[in-house]
mmCIF file of C-alpha atoms and ligand atoms in Angstrom:
data_model
loop_
_atom_site.group_PDB
_atom_site.id
_atom_site.type_symbol
_atom_site.label_atom_id
_atom_site.label_comp_id
_atom_site.label_asym_id
_atom_site.label_seq_id
_atom_site.Cartn_x
_atom_site.Cartn_y
_atom_site.Cartn_z
ATOM 1 C CA MET A 70 121.029 114.614 114.145
ATOM 2 C CA THR A 71 121.068 116.006 110.702
ATOM 3 C CA GLY A 72 119.052 116.354 107.499
ATOM 4 C CA VAL A 73 119.883 115.254 103.926
ATOM 5 C CA ARG A 74 119.515 117.062 100.519
ATOM 6 C CA LEU A 75 119.604 115.958 97.142
ATOM 7 C CA GLU A 76 120.109 118.514 94.341
ATOM 8 C CA ASN A 77 119.438 117.596 90.833
ATOM 9 C CA ILE A 78 120.555 113.942 91.076
ATOM 10 C CA SER A 79 120.940 111.997 87.740
ATOM 11 C CA LYS A 80 122.079 108.560 87.616
ATOM 12 C CA GLN A 81 122.960 106.851 84.266
ATOM 13 C CA PHE A 82 124.020 103.081 84.226
ATOM 14 C CA LYS A 83 125.555 101.775 81.080
ATOM 15 C CA ASP A 84 122.393 101.246 79.239
ATOM 16 C CA SER A 85 119.656 102.940 81.502
ATOM 17 C CA THR A 86 118.826 106.028 83.218
ATOM 18 C CA ALA A 87 117.892 105.083 86.774
ATOM 19 C CA LEU A 88 117.362 108.653 88.058
ATOM 20 C CA GLU A 89 116.514 112.001 86.256
ATOM 21 C CA ASP A 90 117.125 115.360 88.022
ATOM 22 C CA VAL A 91 115.838 114.308 91.382
ATOM 23 C CA SER A 92 115.860 116.899 94.160
ATOM 24 C CA PHE A 93 114.383 116.865 97.667
ATOM 25 C CA ALA A 94 115.382 117.877 101.215
ATOM 26 C CA VAL A 95 114.821 115.689 104.216
ATOM 27 C CA LYS A 96 114.646 117.867 107.473
ATOM 28 C CA ASP A 97 116.565 117.077 110.556
ATOM 29 C CA GLY A 98 114.701 114.283 112.691
ATOM 30 C CA GLU A 99 112.071 113.834 109.791
ATOM 31 C CA PHE A 100 110.943 110.290 108.758
ATOM 32 C CA VAL A 101 110.786 110.391 104.863
ATOM 33 C CA VAL A 102 109.579 107.407 102.806
ATOM 34 C CA ILE A 103 110.528 106.824 99.170
ATOM 35 C CA LEU A 104 107.613 105.111 97.374
ATOM 36 C CA GLY A 105 107.774 103.612 94.046
ATOM 37 C CA ALA A 106 107.138 100.538 91.859
ATOM 38 C CA SER A 107 110.037 98.076 91.340
ATOM 39 C CA GLY A 108 112.933 99.504 89.263
ATOM 40 C CA SER A 109 111.823 103.155 89.801
ATOM 41 C CA GLY A 110 114.962 103.909 91.379
ATOM 42 C CA LYS A 111 114.457 103.819 95.155
ATOM 43 C CA SER A 112 117.417 101.808 96.178
ATOM 44 C CA THR A 113 119.777 103.810 93.761
ATOM 45 C CA ILE A 114 118.635 106.984 95.721
ATOM 46 C CA LEU A 115 119.646 105.271 99.108
ATOM 47 C CA ARG A 116 122.913 104.094 97.631
ATOM 48 C CA ILE A 117 123.853 107.538 96.279
ATOM 49 C CA ILE A 118 123.119 109.114 99.733
ATOM 50 C CA ALA A 119 125.283 106.285 101.485
ATOM 51 C CA GLY A 120 127.996 106.800 98.875
ATOM 52 C CA LEU A 121 127.901 103.179 97.685
ATOM 53 C CA GLU A 122 126.890 104.449 94.158
ATOM 54 C CA VAL A 123 128.197 107.611 92.599
ATOM 55 C CA GLN A 124 125.701 109.914 90.950
ATOM 56 C CA THR A 125 126.185 110.992 87.272
ATOM 57 C CA ARG A 126 125.153 114.701 87.965
ATOM 58 C CA GLY A 127 124.035 116.763 90.991
ATOM 59 C CA HIS A 128 125.038 116.991 94.541
ATOM 60 C CA VAL A 129 124.348 115.317 97.957
ATOM 61 C CA TYR A 130 124.384 117.226 101.231
ATOM 62 C CA ILE A 131 124.358 115.856 104.623
ATOM 63 C CA GLY A 132 123.599 118.443 107.088
ATOM 64 C CA ASP A 133 125.303 121.488 105.559
ATOM 65 C CA MET A 134 128.146 119.318 104.241
ATOM 66 C CA LEU A 135 128.580 118.660 100.417
ATOM 67 C CA VAL A 136 129.510 114.908 100.750
ATOM 68 C CA ASP A 137 130.087 114.139 97.043
ATOM 69 C CA GLU A 138 133.596 113.389 97.516
ATOM 70 C CA TYR A 139 133.184 111.409 100.789
ATOM 71 C CA GLU A 140 133.689 107.645 101.215
ATOM 72 C CA PRO A 141 130.676 105.803 102.645
ATOM 73 C CA ARG A 142 132.404 105.186 105.812
ATOM 74 C CA ASP A 143 132.915 108.904 106.383
ATOM 75 C CA ARG A 144 129.364 109.714 105.944
ATOM 76 C CA ASN A 145 128.144 108.489 109.303
ATOM 77 C CA ILE A 146 125.221 106.804 107.925
ATOM 78 C CA ALA A 147 123.675 103.400 108.874
ATOM 79 C CA MET A 148 122.079 101.401 106.098
ATOM 80 C CA VAL A 149 119.640 98.641 106.778
ATOM 81 C CA PHE A 150 119.152 96.333 103.711
ATOM 82 C CA GLN A 151 116.182 94.455 102.692
ATOM 83 C CA SER A 152 118.259 91.115 103.148
ATOM 84 C CA TYR A 153 119.343 92.177 106.666
ATOM 85 C CA ALA A 154 122.984 90.812 105.635
ATOM 86 C CA LEU A 155 123.510 89.336 109.220
ATOM 87 C CA TYR A 156 126.630 87.256 109.652
ATOM 88 C CA PRO A 157 125.107 83.809 109.978
ATOM 89 C CA HIS A 158 127.892 82.155 112.132
ATOM 90 C CA LEU A 159 128.025 85.194 114.878
ATOM 91 C CA ARG A 160 125.737 85.180 117.683
ATOM 92 C CA VAL A 161 123.164 88.035 117.803
ATOM 93 C CA TYR A 162 125.266 89.886 120.405
ATOM 94 C CA ASP A 163 128.470 89.786 118.144
ATOM 95 C CA ASN A 164 126.250 90.717 115.008
ATOM 96 C CA ILE A 165 125.359 93.892 116.804
ATOM 97 C CA ALA A 166 128.717 94.728 118.248
ATOM 98 C CA PHE A 167 130.748 93.886 115.198
ATOM 99 C CA ALA A 168 130.841 97.506 113.512
ATOM 100 C CA LEU A 169 131.598 98.821 117.091
ATOM 101 C CA ARG A 170 134.670 96.619 117.274
ATOM 102 C CA VAL A 171 136.013 97.376 113.852
ATOM 103 C CA ARG A 172 135.330 101.169 113.932
ATOM 104 C CA LYS A 173 137.664 103.258 116.088
ATOM 105 C CA VAL A 174 136.540 106.401 117.797
ATOM 106 C CA PRO A 175 138.592 109.690 118.541
ATOM 107 C CA ARG A 176 140.473 109.848 121.743
ATOM 108 C CA GLU A 177 138.972 111.918 124.349
ATOM 109 C CA ASP A 178 142.550 113.434 125.150
ATOM 110 C CA ASP A 179 143.661 113.915 121.531
ATOM 111 C CA PRO A 180 140.714 113.977 118.970
ATOM 112 C CA ASP A 181 143.222 113.703 116.121
ATOM 113 C CA ARG A 182 144.197 110.112 117.212
ATOM 114 C CA TYR A 183 141.844 107.130 117.329
ATOM 115 C CA ARG A 184 141.411 104.254 119.830
ATOM 116 C CA ARG A 185 139.268 101.108 120.005
ATOM 117 C CA ARG A 186 136.212 101.152 122.216
ATOM 118 C CA THR A 187 136.561 99.284 125.519
ATOM 119 C CA ARG A 188 134.731 95.958 126.141
ATOM 120 C CA GLU A 189 132.332 97.755 128.639
ATOM 121 C CA GLU A 190 131.453 100.653 126.189
ATOM 122 C CA ILE A 191 130.378 98.007 123.557
ATOM 123 C CA ASP A 192 128.562 95.956 125.958
ATOM 124 C CA ASP A 193 126.648 98.809 127.266
ATOM 125 C CA ARG A 194 125.666 99.991 123.659
ATOM 126 C CA VAL A 195 124.637 96.531 122.466
ATOM 127 C CA ARG A 196 122.458 95.823 125.502
ATOM 128 C CA ARG A 197 120.766 99.297 125.539
ATOM 129 C CA ALA A 198 120.016 98.685 121.627
ATOM 130 C CA ALA A 199 118.866 95.302 122.304
ATOM 131 C CA ASP A 200 116.444 96.458 125.081
ATOM 132 C CA LEU A 201 115.095 99.195 122.982
ATOM 133 C CA LEU A 202 114.086 96.802 120.232
ATOM 134 C CA GLY A 203 113.052 93.881 122.659
ATOM 135 C CA ILE A 204 115.625 91.248 121.570
ATOM 136 C CA GLY A 205 117.603 91.437 124.986
ATOM 137 C CA ASP A 206 116.818 87.663 125.281
ATOM 138 C CA THR A 207 118.200 86.486 121.965
ATOM 139 C CA LEU A 208 121.670 87.845 122.330
ATOM 140 C CA THR A 209 123.208 84.304 122.495
ATOM 141 C CA LYS A 210 121.320 82.973 119.579
ATOM 142 C CA LYS A 211 122.517 82.663 115.981
ATOM 143 C CA PRO A 212 120.461 84.409 113.187
ATOM 144 C CA ALA A 213 119.076 80.905 111.928
ATOM 145 C CA GLU A 214 117.292 80.616 115.379
ATOM 146 C CA LEU A 215 115.399 83.917 115.139
ATOM 147 C CA SER A 216 111.997 84.743 113.388
ATOM 148 C CA GLY A 217 111.960 87.019 110.573
ATOM 149 C CA GLY A 218 110.742 89.807 112.714
ATOM 150 C CA GLN A 219 113.637 89.217 115.324
ATOM 151 C CA ARG A 220 116.264 89.193 112.474
ATOM 152 C CA GLN A 221 114.983 92.465 111.132
ATOM 153 C CA ARG A 222 115.394 93.917 114.691
ATOM 154 C CA VAL A 223 118.881 92.665 114.990
ATOM 155 C CA ALA A 224 119.681 94.302 111.622
ATOM 156 C CA LEU A 225 118.023 97.768 113.254
ATOM 157 C CA ALA A 226 120.006 97.159 116.560
ATOM 158 C CA ARG A 227 123.155 96.948 114.417
ATOM 159 C CA ALA A 228 122.236 100.146 112.816
ATOM 160 C CA ILE A 229 121.415 101.855 116.063
ATOM 161 C CA VAL A 230 124.492 101.095 118.080
ATOM 162 C CA ARG A 231 126.610 103.048 115.710
ATOM 163 C CA ASP A 232 124.766 106.184 116.700
ATOM 164 C CA PRO A 233 124.704 107.421 113.017
ATOM 165 C CA GLU A 234 123.330 110.691 111.937
ATOM 166 C CA LEU A 235 121.180 109.285 109.269
ATOM 167 C CA PHE A 236 119.261 105.892 108.854
ATOM 168 C CA LEU A 237 118.805 104.615 105.386
ATOM 169 C CA LEU A 238 116.336 101.644 105.407
ATOM 170 C CA ASP A 239 115.851 99.663 102.364
ATOM 171 C CA GLU A 240 112.521 97.872 102.452
ATOM 172 C CA PRO A 241 113.612 96.345 105.806
ATOM 173 C CA LEU A 242 110.073 94.852 106.571
ATOM 174 C CA SER A 243 109.280 93.416 103.176
ATOM 175 C CA ASN A 244 110.460 89.848 104.325
ATOM 176 C CA LEU A 245 107.884 89.724 107.097
ATOM 177 C CA ASP A 246 104.444 88.169 106.962
ATOM 178 C CA ALA A 247 101.545 90.539 106.898
ATOM 179 C CA LYS A 248 100.767 90.195 110.655
ATOM 180 C CA ILE A 249 104.303 90.855 112.026
ATOM 181 C CA ARG A 250 104.569 93.638 109.320
ATOM 182 C CA SER A 251 101.996 95.927 110.758
ATOM 183 C CA SER A 252 103.380 95.625 114.421
ATOM 184 C CA ALA A 253 106.957 96.042 113.067
ATOM 185 C CA ARG A 254 105.735 99.375 111.275
ATOM 186 C CA LEU A 255 104.492 100.689 114.677
ATOM 187 C CA GLU A 256 107.648 99.598 116.335
ATOM 188 C CA LEU A 257 109.718 101.362 113.814
ATOM 189 C CA LYS A 258 107.735 104.466 114.230
ATOM 190 C CA ARG A 259 108.218 104.347 118.057
ATOM 191 C CA ILE A 260 111.918 103.750 117.655
ATOM 192 C CA HIS A 261 112.004 106.818 115.426
ATOM 193 C CA GLU A 262 110.146 108.852 118.098
ATOM 194 C CA GLN A 263 112.625 107.836 120.864
ATOM 195 C CA LEU A 264 115.815 108.311 118.713
ATOM 196 C CA LYS A 265 114.516 111.581 117.084
ATOM 197 C CA GLN A 266 116.935 110.954 114.129
ATOM 198 C CA THR A 267 116.596 111.368 110.612
ATOM 199 C CA PHE A 268 115.144 108.351 108.746
ATOM 200 C CA VAL A 269 114.856 107.739 104.870
ATOM 201 C CA PHE A 270 112.987 104.608 104.343
ATOM 202 C CA VAL A 271 112.280 102.874 100.990
ATOM 203 C CA THR A 272 109.223 100.866 100.194
ATOM 204 C CA HIS A 273 106.947 99.861 97.178
ATOM 205 C CA ASP A 274 104.057 99.365 99.657
ATOM 206 C CA GLN A 275 101.770 102.371 99.599
ATOM 207 C CA SER A 276 100.082 101.468 102.895
ATOM 208 C CA GLU A 277 103.474 101.092 104.690
ATOM 209 C CA ALA A 278 104.410 104.462 103.154
ATOM 210 C CA MET A 279 101.286 106.235 104.277
ATOM 211 C CA THR A 280 101.651 104.653 107.940
ATOM 212 C CA LEU A 281 105.314 105.573 108.472
ATOM 213 C CA ALA A 282 105.969 108.733 106.585
ATOM 214 C CA ASP A 283 106.060 112.279 107.837
ATOM 215 C CA ARG A 284 106.689 113.085 104.295
ATOM 216 C CA LEU A 285 106.766 110.861 101.231
ATOM 217 C CA VAL A 286 108.607 110.917 97.794
ATOM 218 C CA VAL A 287 106.869 109.259 95.044
ATOM 219 C CA ILE A 288 109.057 108.176 92.216
ATOM 220 C CA ASP A 289 108.346 106.450 88.821
ATOM 221 C CA HIS A 290 110.822 105.531 86.435
ATOM 222 C CA GLY A 291 113.576 107.684 88.036
ATOM 223 C CA HIS A 292 111.380 110.797 88.227
ATOM 224 C CA LEU A 293 110.156 112.474 91.376
ATOM 225 C CA LEU A 294 106.567 112.946 91.074
ATOM 226 C CA GLN A 295 105.560 114.399 94.318
ATOM 227 C CA PHE A 296 107.070 115.209 97.799
ATOM 228 C CA ASP A 297 104.573 115.998 100.286
ATOM 229 C CA THR A 298 102.669 114.708 103.468
ATOM 230 C CA PRO A 299 100.634 111.542 103.246
ATOM 231 C CA GLU A 300 97.296 113.610 103.547
ATOM 232 C CA ASN A 301 98.281 115.841 100.669
ATOM 233 C CA VAL A 302 99.504 112.961 98.397
ATOM 234 C CA LEU A 303 96.205 111.501 99.039
ATOM 235 C CA SER A 304 93.801 114.492 98.607
ATOM 236 C CA ARG A 305 96.033 116.421 96.308
ATOM 237 C CA PRO A 306 97.983 113.988 94.017
ATOM 238 C CA ALA A 307 100.217 115.575 91.531
ATOM 239 C CA ASN A 308 99.070 113.520 88.716
ATOM 240 C CA GLN A 309 97.039 110.326 87.696
ATOM 241 C CA PHE A 310 99.964 108.053 88.398
ATOM 242 C CA VAL A 311 100.292 109.243 92.080
ATOM 243 C CA ALA A 312 96.584 109.284 92.434
ATOM 244 C CA SER A 313 96.265 105.748 91.427
ATOM 245 C CA PHE A 314 99.555 104.522 93.144
ATOM 246 C CA VAL A 315 98.442 105.862 96.598
ATOM 247 C CA GLY A 316 95.268 105.124 98.465
ATOM 248 C CA SER A 317 93.449 101.809 99.153
ATOM 249 C CA PRO A 318 91.121 100.859 97.273
ATOM 250 C CA GLU A 319 92.593 102.460 94.235
ATOM 251 C CA MET A 320 91.005 105.764 92.749
ATOM 252 C CA MET A 321 88.708 105.236 89.848
ATOM 253 C CA PHE A 322 88.761 107.452 86.602
ATOM 254 C CA LEU A 323 86.117 108.581 84.317
ATOM 255 C CA GLU A 324 86.915 110.170 80.921
ATOM 256 C CA GLY A 325 84.497 112.838 79.749
ATOM 257 C CA ARG A 326 84.346 116.339 78.462
ATOM 258 C CA ILE A 327 83.950 119.772 80.303
ATOM 259 C CA ARG A 328 81.290 121.834 78.188
ATOM 260 C CA ALA A 329 80.067 125.373 78.588
ATOM 261 C CA ALA A 330 76.822 125.098 80.669
ATOM 262 C CA ASN A 331 74.562 128.023 82.171
ATOM 263 C CA GLY A 332 77.171 130.658 81.686
ATOM 264 C CA GLY A 333 79.791 128.349 83.402
ATOM 265 C CA PHE A 334 81.457 125.039 82.895
ATOM 266 C CA ALA A 335 80.201 121.430 83.651
ATOM 267 C CA PHE A 336 81.462 117.936 83.294
ATOM 268 C CA GLU A 337 79.131 115.825 81.556
ATOM 269 C CA LEU A 338 79.040 112.031 81.471
ATOM 270 C CA ASP A 339 75.340 110.986 81.037
ATOM 271 C CA PRO A 340 73.676 110.809 83.464
ATOM 272 C CA VAL A 341 76.093 112.544 85.858
ATOM 273 C CA ARG A 342 76.581 116.315 85.638
ATOM 274 C CA ILE A 343 79.196 118.150 87.792
ATOM 275 C CA SER A 344 79.617 121.765 87.690
ATOM 276 C CA VAL A 345 83.181 122.817 87.286
ATOM 277 C CA ARG A 346 84.511 126.035 88.948
ATOM 278 C CA GLY A 347 87.826 127.364 87.706
ATOM 279 C CA ALA A 348 87.608 126.120 84.199
ATOM 280 C CA ARG A 349 88.403 128.433 81.380
ATOM 281 C CA ALA A 350 87.598 126.386 78.246
ATOM 282 C CA PRO A 351 85.707 123.230 77.157
ATOM 283 C CA GLY A 352 87.714 120.172 76.567
ATOM 284 C CA PRO A 353 88.390 116.573 77.433
ATOM 285 C CA VAL A 354 89.203 115.683 81.080
ATOM 286 C CA THR A 355 89.637 112.886 83.388
ATOM 287 C CA VAL A 356 87.836 112.829 86.652
ATOM 288 C CA GLY A 357 88.947 110.698 89.483
ATOM 289 C CA PHE A 358 87.107 109.620 92.690
ATOM 290 C CA ARG A 359 87.972 107.627 95.709
ATOM 291 C CA PRO A 360 85.818 104.583 96.273
ATOM 292 C CA TRP A 361 84.748 106.196 99.588
ATOM 293 C CA ASP A 362 83.496 109.109 97.793
ATOM 294 C CA LEU A 363 80.806 107.057 95.737
ATOM 295 C CA THR A 364 77.367 106.386 97.208
ATOM 296 C CA VAL A 365 75.644 103.180 96.512
ATOM 297 C CA ALA A 366 71.865 102.997 96.483
ATOM 298 C CA LYS A 367 69.475 100.270 95.688
ATOM 299 C CA THR A 368 68.064 102.111 92.805
ATOM 300 C CA ALA A 369 69.429 104.664 90.316
ATOM 301 C CA GLY A 370 67.761 107.867 90.921
ATOM 302 C CA PRO A 371 68.397 111.054 88.934
ATOM 303 C CA GLY A 372 72.111 111.741 88.208
ATOM 304 C CA ALA A 373 73.177 108.214 89.404
ATOM 305 C CA PHE A 374 74.723 105.748 87.155
ATOM 306 C CA PRO A 375 72.723 102.400 86.807
ATOM 307 C CA ALA A 376 74.952 99.571 87.828
ATOM 308 C CA VAL A 377 74.992 95.759 88.618
ATOM 309 C CA VAL A 378 76.832 94.384 91.557
ATOM 310 C CA ARG A 379 79.389 92.032 90.226
ATOM 311 C CA GLY A 380 81.612 91.215 93.278
ATOM 312 C CA ILE A 381 81.657 91.929 97.168
ATOM 313 C CA GLU A 382 84.806 92.031 99.183
ATOM 314 C CA ARG A 383 83.971 91.888 102.813
ATOM 315 C CA LEU A 384 86.351 94.106 104.819
ATOM 316 C CA GLY A 385 84.479 94.585 107.954
ATOM 317 C CA SER A 386 82.659 97.648 109.169
ATOM 318 C CA SER A 387 82.358 98.627 105.480
ATOM 319 C CA ASP A 388 82.760 96.437 102.441
ATOM 320 C CA LEU A 389 83.925 96.965 98.886
ATOM 321 C CA LEU A 390 81.528 96.546 96.015
ATOM 322 C CA PHE A 391 82.503 96.021 92.308
ATOM 323 C CA LEU A 392 79.870 97.539 90.207
ATOM 324 C CA GLU A 393 79.587 97.372 86.591
ATOM 325 C CA LEU A 394 78.103 100.508 84.943
ATOM 326 C CA GLN A 395 75.226 99.919 82.596
ATOM 327 C CA GLY A 396 75.143 103.486 80.709
ATOM 328 C CA SER A 397 72.012 105.276 80.806
ATOM 329 C CA GLY A 398 70.750 104.160 77.352
ATOM 330 C CA ALA A 399 69.962 107.754 76.691
ATOM 331 C CA PRO A 400 70.476 108.581 72.809
ATOM 332 C CA GLY A 401 74.022 109.858 72.314
ATOM 333 C CA ALA A 402 75.109 108.989 75.796
ATOM 334 C CA PRO A 403 78.801 107.869 76.000
ATOM 335 C CA ALA A 404 79.272 104.065 76.357
ATOM 336 C CA MET A 405 80.111 103.713 80.040
ATOM 337 C CA SER A 406 78.688 100.292 79.856
ATOM 338 C CA GLY A 407 81.022 97.493 81.148
ATOM 339 C CA VAL A 408 83.151 100.013 83.141
ATOM 340 C CA THR A 409 83.697 98.492 86.685
ATOM 341 C CA VAL A 410 83.913 100.901 89.742
ATOM 342 C CA ARG A 411 84.585 100.144 93.262
ATOM 343 C CA ALA A 412 82.539 101.537 96.041
ATOM 344 C CA MET A 413 82.742 101.301 99.866
ATOM 345 C CA SER A 414 79.448 100.373 101.216
ATOM 346 C CA ARG A 415 77.533 98.084 103.644
ATOM 347 C CA ALA A 416 77.434 94.866 101.619
ATOM 348 C CA TYR A 417 74.836 93.029 103.670
ATOM 349 C CA GLU A 418 72.250 94.937 101.521
ATOM 350 C CA TYR A 419 73.507 93.763 98.350
ATOM 351 C CA GLU A 420 74.119 90.450 96.696
ATOM 352 C CA VAL A 421 75.922 89.665 93.421
ATOM 353 C CA GLY A 422 73.762 90.290 90.571
ATOM 354 C CA ASP A 423 71.777 92.957 92.316
ATOM 355 C CA SER A 424 71.035 96.237 90.378
ATOM 356 C CA ALA A 425 72.119 99.515 92.180
ATOM 357 C CA GLY A 426 72.766 103.149 91.490
ATOM 358 C CA VAL A 427 76.129 104.825 91.873
ATOM 359 C CA THR A 428 76.424 108.598 92.769
ATOM 360 C CA LEU A 429 79.523 110.616 92.906
ATOM 361 C CA ALA A 430 80.029 113.306 95.354
ATOM 362 C CA PRO A 431 80.858 116.262 93.138
ATOM 363 C CA ASP A 432 82.889 118.358 95.581
ATOM 364 C CA ARG A 433 85.386 115.279 95.971
ATOM 365 C CA ALA A 434 86.057 114.940 92.317
ATOM 366 C CA LEU A 435 89.855 115.423 91.088
ATOM 367 C CA PHE A 436 90.177 116.704 87.544
ATOM 368 C CA PHE A 437 93.329 115.511 85.355
ATOM 369 C CA GLY A 438 94.431 116.975 81.923
ATOM 370 C CA ALA A 439 95.335 115.026 78.881
ATOM 371 C CA ASP A 440 99.006 114.707 79.987
ATOM 372 C CA GLY A 441 97.895 113.345 83.336
ATOM 373 C CA ASP A 442 98.628 116.198 85.509
ATOM 374 C CA ARG A 443 96.251 117.281 88.021
ATOM 375 C CA LEU A 444 94.330 120.539 87.235
ATOM 376 C CA ASP A 445 94.588 122.125 90.417
ATOM 377 C CA GLU A 446 92.441 124.965 89.622
ATOM 378 C CA LEU A 447 89.336 122.858 88.957
ATOM 379 C CA GLU A 448 86.922 122.149 91.613
ATOM 380 C CA GLY A 449 83.705 120.233 91.345
ATOM 381 C CA ALA A 450 80.244 121.350 92.647
ATOM 382 C CA PRO A 451 76.743 120.196 92.270
ATOM 383 C CA ALA A 452 75.238 121.065 89.022
ATOM 384 C CA GLY A 453 72.403 123.477 89.024
ATOM 385 C CA PRO A 454 69.121 122.479 87.634
HETATM 386 N N1 LIG B 1916 124.532 98.387 89.157
HETATM 387 C C1 LIG B 1916 123.532 98.590 87.978
HETATM 388 N N2 LIG B 1916 123.886 98.555 86.766
HETATM 389 C C2 LIG B 1916 122.971 98.650 85.973
HETATM 390 N N3 LIG B 1916 121.678 99.015 86.172
HETATM 391 C C3 LIG B 1916 121.228 99.214 87.351
HETATM 392 C C4 LIG B 1916 122.159 98.851 88.361
HETATM 393 N N4 LIG B 1916 121.468 99.147 89.664
HETATM 394 C C5 LIG B 1916 120.125 99.409 89.348
HETATM 395 N N5 LIG B 1916 120.228 99.520 87.915
HETATM 396 C C6 LIG B 1916 118.823 99.840 87.221
HETATM 397 O O1 LIG B 1916 118.258 101.141 87.793
HETATM 398 C C7 LIG B 1916 117.037 101.023 87.763
HETATM 399 C C8 LIG B 1916 116.427 101.420 89.333
HETATM 400 O O2 LIG B 1916 117.063 100.367 89.989
HETATM 401 P P1 LIG B 1916 116.736 100.264 91.632
HETATM 402 O O3 LIG B 1916 117.568 99.099 92.202
HETATM 403 O O4 LIG B 1916 117.127 101.676 92.240
HETATM 404 O O5 LIG B 1916 115.276 100.093 91.758
HETATM 405 P P2 LIG B 1916 114.143 99.969 92.949
HETATM 406 O O6 LIG B 1916 113.188 101.053 93.000
HETATM 407 O O7 LIG B 1916 115.058 99.897 94.167
HETATM 408 O O8 LIG B 1916 113.638 98.609 92.681
HETATM 409 P P3 LIG B 1916 113.047 97.248 93.516
HETATM 410 O O9 LIG B 1916 111.737 97.881 94.239
HETATM 411 O O10 LIG B 1916 112.965 96.231 92.786
HETATM 412 O O11 LIG B 1916 114.333 97.109 94.831
HETATM 413 C C9 LIG B 1916 116.481 99.815 87.267
HETATM 414 O O12 LIG B 1916 116.192 99.782 86.032
HETATM 415 C C10 LIG B 1916 117.845 98.818 87.537
HETATM 416 O O13 LIG B 1916 117.688 97.868 86.490
HETATM 417 MG MG1 LIG B 1917 115.280 98.431 95.591
#
């Protein structure tokens, strides 16, 4: 078991910068997920850890060892690729056993010399890994005869038998359909719990990241934006990009101003007023809300945005309403008209075309500055009279 540490890693390809000064440390036994959009640099991070790609700057440590000069085969890492890369002509058994047959191990009597594993040793490892993953009955089949979920487990079994110090998984679930995908996630989590080894897992799917991660790395265009627990990434996003990338349904943003009010400061976007603690000066600001922090009512009372229901997505116990704000019509009020917000509510009370009122929970507001960074010191509270 072992952790992994990236120190100021940059990667320059011929005509593009894939990574820019990325640093993070994965603890021994931790499950870390790298989350980012396509092309953000996720696979490049894994390939640099595995030694398949060489960084332009910075260092990689596995455990306490600086491994920059190590060949991939000397890093004791197992990587599972999105494509699985199974050998199509080999039976499942031989796919799993393959690496065990080609890799020699140190001799017990003389660790400086190497020997091949015995047939019994290999058989024992293959069967134990297959049982752990529930594919014991597929060992004589060829990959083409398996479902996507089973193929993915064969790829994992092939990684597990090698008993690596570190698992690197590059979107291994993305070929699965939605239904198996969520059970495969739980399965993977269970395997991690049993093996207690270090996992670094790449995905572009935020809900997958939130389910699996002990901590997650959010990257965008080669920059690390946040490295934190799912709870903190959700409730304390580093910036507006993270806030909108993580969480479903997506966060909504309102642009307005902080003004001096009653000896303090308040965010005002007619008809909404939120008292802002921690503010030092007036100025433009963006306020973010999660759809579940909005309250929808049949009528727009004081402090509520008048709105019209434009769409309803039925999710089950609670539904998602798409509400088009109407603006208050007050003289000098900002033009909120036409902005569509999403709110969780019980949809059976509404039909498309109904009028409604939308209220924000002031203490749930997140504030963002002009550069998109979250203003950590600002806190919303109900405005005084
Ligand atoms: N061998 C290469 N040569 C040149 N550019 C590359 C190479 N590999 C990756 N890149 C570039 O580096 C950037 C990051 O690529 P990377 O494969 O790490 O993205 P990713 O986050 O894994 O994307 P995806 O979700 O699509 O797999 C991209 O702009 C890509 O075009
Ligand atoms: Mg990739």
